[in-house]
Coordinates of C-alpha atoms in Angstrom, one line a residue:
Chain A
M1 CA 145.8 112.7 148.6
T2 CA 143.4 113.9 151.3
H3 CA 142.6 110.9 153.3
P4 CA 139.1 110.0 154.5
R5 CA 138.3 110.8 158.0
S6 CA 139.4 107.6 159.5
S7 CA 135.9 106.7 160.7
I8 CA 132.6 108.4 160.9
A9 CA 130.2 107.4 163.7
D10 CA 127.1 105.7 162.4
P11 CA 128.0 105.8 158.7
V12 CA 125.1 105.2 156.3
I13 CA 127.5 104.1 153.6
R14 CA 130.7 102.3 154.4
V15 CA 133.0 101.1 151.6
R16 CA 136.4 99.5 151.9
G17 CA 138.6 98.4 149.0
L18 CA 135.8 98.4 146.5
R19 CA 136.7 97.0 143.1
K20 CA 134.7 96.4 139.9
V21 CA 136.0 94.7 136.8
Y22 CA 134.1 94.5 133.5
G23 CA 135.9 92.0 131.3
D24 CA 139.4 93.3 131.3
V25 CA 138.5 96.9 132.2
E26 CA 138.9 97.8 135.8
A27 CA 136.2 100.4 136.3
V28 CA 136.6 100.8 140.1
R29 CA 140.0 100.2 141.5
G30 CA 139.9 100.2 145.2
I31 CA 137.7 102.8 146.9
D32 CA 137.4 103.6 150.6
L33 CA 134.5 105.8 151.6
D34 CA 132.3 106.7 154.6
V35 CA 129.1 108.7 154.3
A36 CA 127.5 110.0 157.5
R37 CA 123.8 110.1 158.2
G38 CA 122.4 113.5 157.2
E39 CA 125.2 114.2 154.8
V40 CA 125.1 115.2 151.2
F41 CA 128.0 113.6 149.5
A42 CA 129.1 114.2 145.9
L43 CA 131.2 111.9 143.7
L44 CA 132.8 114.4 141.2
G45 CA 134.7 113.2 138.2
P46 CA 135.0 113.2 134.5
N47 CA 132.8 110.8 132.4
G48 CA 134.1 107.3 132.6
A49 CA 135.7 107.8 136.0
G50 CA 133.6 105.0 137.5
K51 CA 131.1 107.2 139.4
T52 CA 128.0 105.5 138.0
T53 CA 129.4 102.1 138.5
T54 CA 130.2 102.9 142.1
L55 CA 126.7 104.3 142.7
E56 CA 125.1 101.3 141.0
I57 CA 127.0 98.9 143.3
L58 CA 125.8 100.9 146.3
E59 CA 122.3 100.7 145.0
G60 CA 122.3 97.0 144.6
Y61 CA 122.2 97.0 140.8
R62 CA 125.7 95.6 140.3
V63 CA 127.7 92.9 142.1
R64 CA 131.2 94.1 143.1
T65 CA 134.3 92.2 142.1
G66 CA 136.0 92.9 145.5
G67 CA 135.9 94.8 148.7
D68 CA 133.4 95.4 151.5
V69 CA 130.2 97.4 151.1
S70 CA 127.6 98.2 153.8
V71 CA 124.7 100.5 153.1
L72 CA 122.1 101.2 155.9
G73 CA 123.8 98.3 157.7
V74 CA 123.3 95.7 155.0
D75 CA 125.1 94.5 151.9
P76 CA 123.3 96.1 148.9
A77 CA 124.2 93.2 146.6
R78 CA 121.8 91.0 148.6
R79 CA 119.0 93.1 147.2
D80 CA 116.9 92.6 150.3
P81 CA 113.4 94.1 149.7
G82 CA 113.6 95.8 153.2
F83 CA 116.8 97.6 152.0
L84 CA 115.3 98.6 148.7
A85 CA 112.3 100.0 150.5
R86 CA 114.6 102.4 152.4
I87 CA 116.4 103.9 149.5
G88 CA 115.3 106.1 146.6
I89 CA 117.1 106.0 143.2
C90 CA 117.1 108.7 140.6
L91 CA 118.9 107.2 137.6
Q92 CA 120.2 108.9 134.5
A93 CA 117.6 109.2 131.7
T94 CA 115.3 106.3 132.6
G95 CA 112.1 105.4 131.0
I96 CA 108.7 105.8 132.6
E97 CA 105.4 104.2 131.4
R98 CA 104.5 106.6 128.6
Y99 CA 100.7 106.2 128.6
L100 CA 100.1 106.9 132.3
T101 CA 99.6 110.3 133.8
V102 CA 102.0 111.8 136.3
R103 CA 99.6 111.0 139.1
E104 CA 99.0 107.5 137.9
V105 CA 102.7 106.7 137.7
L106 CA 103.3 108.1 141.2
E107 CA 100.4 106.0 142.5
L108 CA 101.8 102.9 140.7
Y109 CA 105.3 103.3 142.1
A110 CA 104.1 104.4 145.6
G111 CA 102.2 101.1 145.6
Y112 CA 105.5 99.2 145.4
Y113 CA 106.6 100.5 148.8
P114 CA 105.5 99.5 152.3
R115 CA 105.3 103.1 153.6
P116 CA 104.9 105.4 150.6
R117 CA 104.7 109.2 150.7
P118 CA 101.2 110.5 149.8
V119 CA 101.0 111.2 146.1
S120 CA 99.7 114.8 146.6
E121 CA 102.7 115.5 148.8
L122 CA 105.1 114.1 146.1
L123 CA 103.4 116.3 143.4
D124 CA 103.9 119.4 145.7
T125 CA 107.5 118.6 146.4
V126 CA 108.5 118.5 142.8
E127 CA 106.0 121.2 141.7
L128 CA 104.1 119.0 139.3
Q129 CA 100.6 119.6 140.7
D130 CA 99.6 121.3 137.4
A131 CA 100.9 118.4 135.4
A132 CA 99.3 115.7 137.5
G133 CA 96.8 114.8 134.8
T134 CA 99.3 114.9 131.9
L135 CA 100.5 111.8 130.2
V136 CA 104.1 111.1 130.8
R137 CA 104.8 111.1 127.0
R138 CA 103.6 114.7 126.8
L139 CA 105.9 116.1 129.6
S140 CA 108.8 118.4 128.8
G141 CA 112.3 117.2 129.6
G142 CA 112.5 119.2 132.8
Q143 CA 109.1 117.9 134.0
R144 CA 110.2 114.4 133.3
R145 CA 113.3 114.8 135.3
R146 CA 111.2 116.2 138.2
L147 CA 109.0 113.2 137.9
D148 CA 112.1 111.1 138.1
L149 CA 112.9 112.8 141.4
A150 CA 109.4 112.3 142.7
L151 CA 109.6 108.6 141.8
A152 CA 112.8 108.3 143.7
L153 CA 111.1 109.9 146.7
A154 CA 107.9 107.8 146.4
G155 CA 108.9 105.3 149.1
D156 CA 109.9 108.0 151.6
P157 CA 113.6 106.9 151.5
E158 CA 116.2 107.5 154.2
L159 CA 119.0 107.5 151.6
L160 CA 118.6 109.1 148.2
Y161 CA 120.9 108.3 145.2
L162 CA 121.1 110.9 142.4
D163 CA 123.0 110.0 139.3
E164 CA 123.8 113.3 137.5
P165 CA 120.6 114.8 138.6
T166 CA 120.7 118.0 136.6
T167 CA 122.4 117.0 133.4
G168 CA 120.5 118.7 130.6
F169 CA 118.7 121.1 132.9
D170 CA 118.5 124.8 132.1
P171 CA 119.9 127.1 134.9
E172 CA 116.5 127.7 136.5
A173 CA 115.6 124.0 136.6
R174 CA 119.0 123.3 138.1
R175 CA 118.3 125.7 141.0
G176 CA 115.0 124.1 141.5
A177 CA 116.6 120.6 141.7
W178 CA 119.2 121.9 144.1
D179 CA 116.5 123.4 146.4
L180 CA 114.8 120.0 146.4
V181 CA 118.0 118.2 147.4
R182 CA 118.5 120.8 150.2
S183 CA 115.0 120.4 151.5
F184 CA 115.4 116.6 151.4
R185 CA 118.5 116.6 153.5
G186 CA 117.0 119.2 155.8
A187 CA 114.8 116.4 157.0
G188 CA 117.9 114.6 158.3
R189 CA 118.3 112.2 155.4
T190 CA 121.4 111.3 153.4
V191 CA 122.1 112.0 149.8
I192 CA 124.8 110.6 147.6
L193 CA 125.1 112.1 144.1
T194 CA 127.3 112.0 141.1
T195 CA 128.1 115.0 139.0
H196 CA 130.7 116.3 136.6
Q197 CA 129.8 119.8 137.4
M198 CA 132.0 121.5 139.9
D199 CA 129.5 124.2 140.9
E200 CA 126.9 121.5 141.6
A201 CA 129.2 119.6 143.9
E202 CA 130.2 122.9 145.6
A203 CA 126.6 124.1 145.9
L204 CA 125.1 120.9 147.3
A205 CA 127.7 118.7 149.0
D206 CA 129.0 118.7 152.5
R207 CA 131.9 116.6 151.2
I208 CA 133.2 115.8 147.8
G209 CA 135.1 112.8 146.6
V210 CA 137.0 113.5 143.4
M211 CA 137.0 110.3 141.3
V212 CA 139.4 109.8 138.5
D213 CA 140.1 106.6 136.6
G214 CA 138.4 104.3 139.1
R215 CA 140.0 105.8 142.2
I216 CA 139.0 108.5 144.7
V217 CA 142.0 110.9 144.4
A218 CA 140.7 113.5 146.9
L219 CA 138.1 113.5 149.6
G220 CA 136.9 116.3 151.9
T221 CA 135.0 119.5 151.9
A222 CA 135.4 121.8 148.8
G223 CA 137.6 124.0 151.0
E224 CA 139.8 121.0 152.0
I225 CA 140.2 119.8 148.5
V226 CA 141.1 123.2 147.2
G227 CA 143.4 123.8 150.2
G228 CA 145.1 120.5 149.8
R229 CA 145.9 121.1 146.1
A230 CA 145.6 124.4 144.3
T231 CA 147.2 127.0 146.5
G232 CA 148.2 130.5 145.9
T233 CA 146.7 133.0 143.5
H234 CA 145.4 132.2 140.1
I235 CA 146.0 134.7 137.3
R236 CA 144.3 134.3 134.0
W237 CA 144.4 136.3 130.8
R238 CA 144.2 136.2 127.1
T239 CA 145.8 138.5 124.5
S240 CA 144.0 140.1 121.7
R241 CA 144.2 138.0 118.6
A242 CA 145.5 140.9 116.4
S243 CA 148.5 141.3 118.6
V244 CA 149.5 137.7 119.0
D245 CA 151.5 137.4 115.8
G246 CA 154.8 138.5 114.6
P247 CA 157.7 139.3 116.9
M248 CA 155.4 139.7 120.0
A249 CA 154.6 136.0 120.2
A250 CA 158.2 135.2 120.4
S251 CA 158.7 137.6 123.3
E252 CA 155.8 136.2 125.3
P253 CA 157.0 135.3 128.7
S254 CA 157.2 131.6 129.6
T255 CA 157.6 132.3 133.3
L256 CA 156.4 135.1 135.5
A257 CA 157.8 135.6 139.0
G258 CA 159.5 132.2 138.6
S259 CA 156.2 130.3 137.9
L260 CA 155.5 128.6 134.6
V261 CA 152.8 130.1 132.3
Q262 CA 150.2 127.5 131.3
H263 CA 148.7 127.5 127.9
E264 CA 144.9 126.7 128.1
P265 CA 143.1 124.7 125.5
D266 CA 141.0 127.8 124.6
G267 CA 144.1 129.8 123.8
G268 CA 144.2 131.7 127.1
R269 CA 147.1 131.7 129.5
S270 CA 147.1 131.0 133.2
L271 CA 149.5 131.1 136.1
R272 CA 149.5 130.1 139.7
T273 CA 151.8 132.0 141.9
D274 CA 152.6 132.7 145.6
D275 CA 153.9 136.2 144.5
P276 CA 151.0 137.8 142.7
S277 CA 152.4 141.3 142.9
R278 CA 155.6 140.5 141.1
A279 CA 153.9 138.2 138.6
L280 CA 151.4 140.9 137.7
H281 CA 154.1 143.5 137.6
E282 CA 156.1 141.5 135.1
L283 CA 153.0 140.6 133.0
T284 CA 151.7 144.2 132.7
G285 CA 155.3 145.4 132.1
W286 CA 155.6 143.0 129.2
A287 CA 152.2 144.0 127.8
M288 CA 153.0 147.7 128.1
T289 CA 156.4 147.5 126.4
Q290 CA 155.1 145.2 123.6
G291 CA 151.8 147.1 123.1
V292 CA 149.9 143.9 123.8
V293 CA 146.3 144.1 125.0
L294 CA 145.5 141.9 128.0
D295 CA 141.9 140.8 127.5
D296 CA 139.9 139.2 130.3
L297 CA 142.6 139.5 132.9
R298 CA 141.4 137.8 136.1
V299 CA 143.1 137.4 139.4
G300 CA 141.7 135.2 142.1
R301 CA 142.1 132.5 144.6
A302 CA 142.3 129.0 143.3
T303 CA 138.9 127.5 142.9
L304 CA 137.5 123.9 143.2
E305 CA 137.7 123.8 139.4
D306 CA 141.5 124.6 139.5
A307 CA 142.0 121.8 142.1
Y308 CA 139.8 119.4 140.1
L309 CA 141.6 120.0 136.8
E310 CA 144.9 119.7 138.6
L311 CA 143.8 116.4 140.2
V312 CA 142.5 115.0 136.9
A313 CA 145.7 116.0 135.1
A314 CA 147.9 114.6 137.8
H315 CA 146.1 111.2 137.5
G316 CA 146.9 111.0 133.8
R317 CA 143.7 111.7 132.0
D318 CA 142.7 114.3 129.5
V319 CA 139.5 115.9 130.7
S320 CA 139.3 118.6 128.0
S321 CA 137.6 116.0 125.8
D322 CA 134.9 114.7 128.1
A323 CA 134.3 117.3 130.7
P324 CA 131.4 119.6 129.7
Chain B
M1 CA 99.1 87.6 149.5
K2 CA 101.3 90.7 149.3
A3 CA 102.6 89.5 145.9
L4 CA 99.0 89.0 144.7
H5 CA 98.1 92.5 145.7
L6 CA 101.2 93.9 143.9
I7 CA 100.3 91.9 140.8
V8 CA 96.7 93.2 140.8
H9 CA 98.0 96.8 141.3
Q10 CA 100.4 96.4 138.4
V11 CA 97.8 94.7 136.1
R12 CA 95.5 97.7 136.6
A13 CA 98.2 100.1 135.6
E14 CA 99.1 98.0 132.6
D15 CA 95.5 97.9 131.5
R16 CA 95.1 101.6 131.8
A17 CA 98.2 102.3 129.8
F18 CA 97.2 99.6 127.2
R19 CA 93.8 101.2 126.6
R20 CA 95.4 104.6 125.9
N21 CA 98.1 103.3 123.6
P22 CA 96.6 103.5 120.0
T23 CA 99.2 101.2 118.5
A24 CA 98.7 98.5 121.0
A25 CA 95.0 98.7 120.7
F26 CA 95.1 98.6 116.9
F27 CA 97.5 95.7 116.5
T28 CA 95.9 93.6 119.3
F29 CA 92.2 94.3 118.7
T30 CA 91.5 95.8 115.3
F31 CA 93.9 93.8 113.3
P32 CA 92.5 90.3 114.1
L33 CA 88.9 91.5 113.6
L34 CA 89.7 93.2 110.4
F35 CA 91.4 90.0 109.2
L36 CA 88.3 87.9 110.2
V37 CA 85.9 90.1 108.3
L38 CA 88.1 90.3 105.2
V39 CA 88.9 86.6 104.9
A40 CA 85.3 85.6 105.7
G41 CA 84.0 88.0 103.0
A42 CA 86.5 86.9 100.3
P43 CA 84.6 85.1 97.5
D44 CA 86.8 81.9 97.3
L45 CA 86.9 81.5 101.0
G46 CA 83.3 82.4 101.7
G47 CA 80.5 80.1 102.4
L48 CA 79.8 78.5 105.8
D49 CA 82.7 76.1 105.8
G50 CA 85.2 78.9 105.2
T51 CA 83.9 81.1 107.9
R52 CA 83.7 78.1 110.2
F53 CA 87.3 77.6 109.7
Y54 CA 88.3 81.2 110.2
V55 CA 86.6 81.9 113.5
P56 CA 88.7 79.4 115.5
A57 CA 91.7 80.3 113.3
I58 CA 91.4 84.0 114.1
A59 CA 90.8 83.1 117.7
T60 CA 94.2 81.3 117.7
F61 CA 95.8 84.2 115.9
S62 CA 94.4 86.5 118.6
V63 CA 95.9 84.5 121.5
V64 CA 99.3 84.3 119.9
N65 CA 99.3 87.9 118.9
A66 CA 98.1 89.2 122.3
C67 CA 100.5 86.9 124.3
F68 CA 103.6 85.9 122.4
T69 CA 104.0 88.9 120.2
A70 CA 102.9 91.5 122.7
V71 CA 104.9 90.1 125.6
A72 CA 108.1 89.8 123.6
M73 CA 107.8 93.3 122.2
N74 CA 106.7 95.0 125.4
V75 CA 109.3 93.5 127.6
A76 CA 112.1 94.3 125.1
L77 CA 110.7 97.9 124.9
A78 CA 110.4 98.2 128.7
R79 CA 114.0 97.0 129.0
D80 CA 115.4 99.4 126.3
H81 CA 113.5 102.4 127.8
G82 CA 114.8 101.6 131.3
V83 CA 111.4 100.8 132.8
L84 CA 112.8 97.4 134.0
K85 CA 115.8 99.1 135.5
R86 CA 113.6 101.5 137.4
V87 CA 111.4 98.7 138.7
H88 CA 114.5 96.7 139.7
G89 CA 115.5 99.6 142.0
T90 CA 112.3 99.3 144.0
P91 CA 111.2 96.7 146.5
M92 CA 108.7 95.3 143.9
P93 CA 110.2 91.9 142.8
M94 CA 110.8 91.7 139.1
W95 CA 108.9 88.5 138.8
T96 CA 105.7 90.1 140.0
W97 CA 106.1 92.8 137.3
L98 CA 106.6 90.1 134.7
V99 CA 103.7 88.0 135.9
A100 CA 101.5 91.0 135.9
R101 CA 102.6 91.7 132.3
M102 CA 101.6 88.1 131.3
V103 CA 98.3 88.1 133.3
H104 CA 97.3 91.3 131.4
S105 CA 98.1 89.7 128.1
T106 CA 96.1 86.6 129.0
I107 CA 93.1 88.8 129.9
V108 CA 93.4 90.6 126.6
A109 CA 93.6 87.3 124.8
G110 CA 90.5 86.0 126.6
A111 CA 88.6 89.2 125.7
L112 CA 89.6 89.0 122.1
V113 CA 88.5 85.4 121.8
V114 CA 85.1 86.4 123.2
I115 CA 84.9 89.3 120.7
V116 CA 85.9 87.0 117.8
I117 CA 83.2 84.5 118.7
A118 CA 80.6 87.3 119.0
V119 CA 81.5 88.8 115.6
G120 CA 81.5 85.3 114.1
A121 CA 78.0 84.6 115.4
L122 CA 76.5 88.0 114.7
L123 CA 78.0 88.9 111.3
L124 CA 79.0 85.6 109.9
Q125 CA 76.4 83.2 111.3
V126 CA 79.0 80.9 112.8
P127 CA 77.2 79.0 115.6
L128 CA 78.5 79.5 119.1
P129 CA 80.7 76.7 120.4
L130 CA 78.3 75.7 123.1
T131 CA 79.4 72.2 123.8
G132 CA 83.0 73.2 123.3
V133 CA 83.1 75.9 126.1
P134 CA 85.2 73.8 128.6
V135 CA 87.8 72.9 125.9
L136 CA 87.8 76.5 124.7
V137 CA 88.4 78.0 128.1
V138 CA 91.2 75.5 129.0
A139 CA 92.8 75.8 125.6
V140 CA 92.8 79.6 125.6
I141 CA 94.2 79.9 129.2
L142 CA 96.9 77.2 128.6
G143 CA 97.7 78.6 125.1
A144 CA 97.9 82.2 126.4
A145 CA 100.2 81.1 129.3
C146 CA 102.4 79.1 126.9
C147 CA 102.7 82.0 124.5
C148 CA 103.4 84.5 127.3
A149 CA 106.3 82.3 128.6
L150 CA 107.7 81.9 125.1
G151 CA 107.3 85.7 124.5
L152 CA 109.3 86.3 127.6
A153 CA 112.0 83.9 126.5
V154 CA 112.2 85.6 123.1
A155 CA 112.4 89.0 124.7
G156 CA 115.6 87.9 126.4
I157 CA 117.1 86.8 123.1
I158 CA 116.1 90.0 121.2
P159 CA 119.1 92.3 121.1
N160 CA 117.1 95.5 121.3
A161 CA 113.6 96.9 120.9
A162 CA 114.3 98.1 117.3
A163 CA 115.0 94.4 116.3
A164 CA 111.9 93.2 118.2
P165 CA 109.3 93.3 115.4
A166 CA 111.6 91.6 113.0
V167 CA 112.5 88.8 115.4
V168 CA 109.0 88.2 116.6
N169 CA 107.5 88.2 113.2
A170 CA 110.2 85.9 111.8
I171 CA 109.0 83.4 114.4
A172 CA 105.3 84.0 114.4
L173 CA 104.4 84.4 110.7
P174 CA 105.8 81.0 109.5
L175 CA 104.1 79.3 112.5
Y176 CA 100.7 80.8 111.4
V177 CA 101.2 79.3 108.0
V178 CA 102.1 75.8 109.2
S179 CA 99.5 75.8 112.0
D180 CA 96.1 76.0 110.3
V181 CA 95.8 79.6 111.1
F182 CA 96.1 81.5 107.8
V183 CA 95.3 78.5 105.6
Q184 CA 93.7 75.1 106.1
L185 CA 96.3 72.4 105.5
D186 CA 95.8 68.8 104.4
A187 CA 96.1 66.6 107.4
G188 CA 99.0 64.6 106.0
S189 CA 101.0 67.5 104.4
P190 CA 104.6 68.1 105.3
L191 CA 103.8 71.6 106.4
A192 CA 101.3 70.3 108.9
A193 CA 103.9 67.8 110.2
I194 CA 106.3 70.6 110.8
G195 CA 103.6 72.7 112.4
S196 CA 102.7 69.9 114.8
L197 CA 106.1 70.3 116.5
F198 CA 105.2 73.8 117.7
P199 CA 102.5 74.9 120.1
V200 CA 100.5 77.1 117.8
A201 CA 99.2 74.2 115.7
H202 CA 98.1 72.4 118.9
L203 CA 96.3 75.5 120.1
A204 CA 94.6 75.9 116.7
R205 CA 93.6 72.2 116.7
L206 CA 92.0 72.6 120.2
L207 CA 90.0 75.6 119.1
H208 CA 88.9 74.0 115.8
V209 CA 87.7 71.0 117.9
A210 CA 85.8 73.4 120.3
W211 CA 83.6 74.4 117.3
T212 CA 82.9 70.8 116.4
P213 CA 79.5 69.8 117.9
D214 CA 80.6 66.4 119.3
L215 CA 84.2 67.6 120.0
A216 CA 85.4 65.0 117.5
G217 CA 89.2 64.9 117.4
F218 CA 89.8 66.2 120.9
D219 CA 93.1 64.9 122.1
I220 CA 94.6 65.6 125.5
V221 CA 98.0 65.4 123.9
D222 CA 97.4 68.8 122.3
L223 CA 97.1 70.3 125.8
L224 CA 100.3 68.5 126.9
W225 CA 102.1 70.1 124.0
L226 CA 101.0 73.5 125.2
V227 CA 102.1 72.7 128.8
G228 CA 105.5 71.4 127.6
W229 CA 106.3 74.4 125.4
G230 CA 105.1 76.7 128.2
V231 CA 107.5 75.1 130.8
A232 CA 110.3 75.1 128.2
G233 CA 109.6 78.8 127.5
L234 CA 109.7 79.6 131.2
L235 CA 112.9 77.8 131.8
L236 CA 114.5 79.5 128.8
A237 CA 113.1 82.9 130.0
V238 CA 114.8 82.5 133.4
R239 CA 118.1 82.0 131.6
T240 CA 117.7 84.8 129.0
F241 CA 116.0 87.5 131.1
R242 CA 117.9 90.8 131.3
W243 CA 116.7 93.9 133.1
E244 CA 119.0 96.2 131.2
P245 CA 119.8 96.6 127.4
R246 CA 122.8 94.8 126.0
T247 CA 125.7 97.2 125.9

């Protein structure tokens, strides 16, 4: 595994040997993590990997079973009001008073904090000015999520927690949320987020921790994670359905240039090789002689997704069922 | 001082949301008044004695409904919808949120009692309980606080918001029957004896007394029952309270 940078000066979050057990389920099984001030850090992993549990321990919602945790210099489990005033939490799908307007809810929550951000500024930040007088119950899903973000920002936090911030967003709304995170960190503040979307982690995070089955199995920049894992060239293709029957299927190569051909769950084939010229030569040669059509042939460098899938597979879990 | 400020801040928001919520307004305000007008107008219950019974009875019903029923249901709903979880992630202490919730219910209960008295006086010619005002005020405040505490305790026991109406009604409806709220019981009846173990009967008795010109039958023990149940409710609530739904 890629090891954490041994120590970061002035970490906002410092975690050593974190464990959390629910009954006889070990949800978090020994995590070490440092997040620096001003950083955007993403916990990436399949559903059930322990991301939300980890985040909720760092937020002060849950008490850990073992290990040391320090956030903004204090133990979040103590739930000190001074600590809670310095963080902002955007939870997954959480209720808001339905019979208040957007402005009233923001005023209500801003009133909980010692140094709140002005409500008009919050409305501007999440672009809800036009919906300020709308009752929460009449908001669209995307508007509610933006209100969630605004509520997380109400206390003018130094550290923002985002638990799957864009799940259920359309692509445009996702871009909007990403811009918001970027503008927040631009002000020198720290963000820790969870996601199971590779592109989100790659687009937002300075560093990524890949979490599988309660452990961080890779930690670093997207480039470091890809470099440390999936190397070489990735070749992907599929063959036309009409041609994949009869004698051709039997002749389908199981290796190309000495590398094993992988069967993807969607019926496609993939291969990782350090000798792309030879592999492609063999592949196209086979296709030519057999009269097979190679659909959707793609050749590229290994991506974060490749590295991620490899990491998840290597740590013994089937992601095809729970990754989106 | 800071906590007081937060509670006032929260009560204001609660009140605004409450006024806009048609279901809350109907069940809390319209239902008791409708009930009062209907029972008072019914031929076999009519006459001055009948209405005289039903004005304090509906006042009792109003307090229990606005405090016990509403607090139990609202807290269970707020928990299921994640409102409690959200509040728990802010510097606002959870107890101030809960106290605000209970203060709001108590204010609603007080307003309802005033409205019930006014409707009784204007439409049903039930005299105002002038000599009984001190008893009335103390009984309504203690009764409301007691019912709020018990509502909070029950909210912790309710598995989820969908089960809330069933659980709350299963507790409240039988109590109305044995506590001189829906029907006037004979003093020595077994039902009255059962009812006297629970706070609703004692609240009802205090309110019936408040309408009696010389306050005949006033017993401080009734107030103590309310205090006792209130403290028990609060202790139970501390043990049962959850800010997140049961998984």
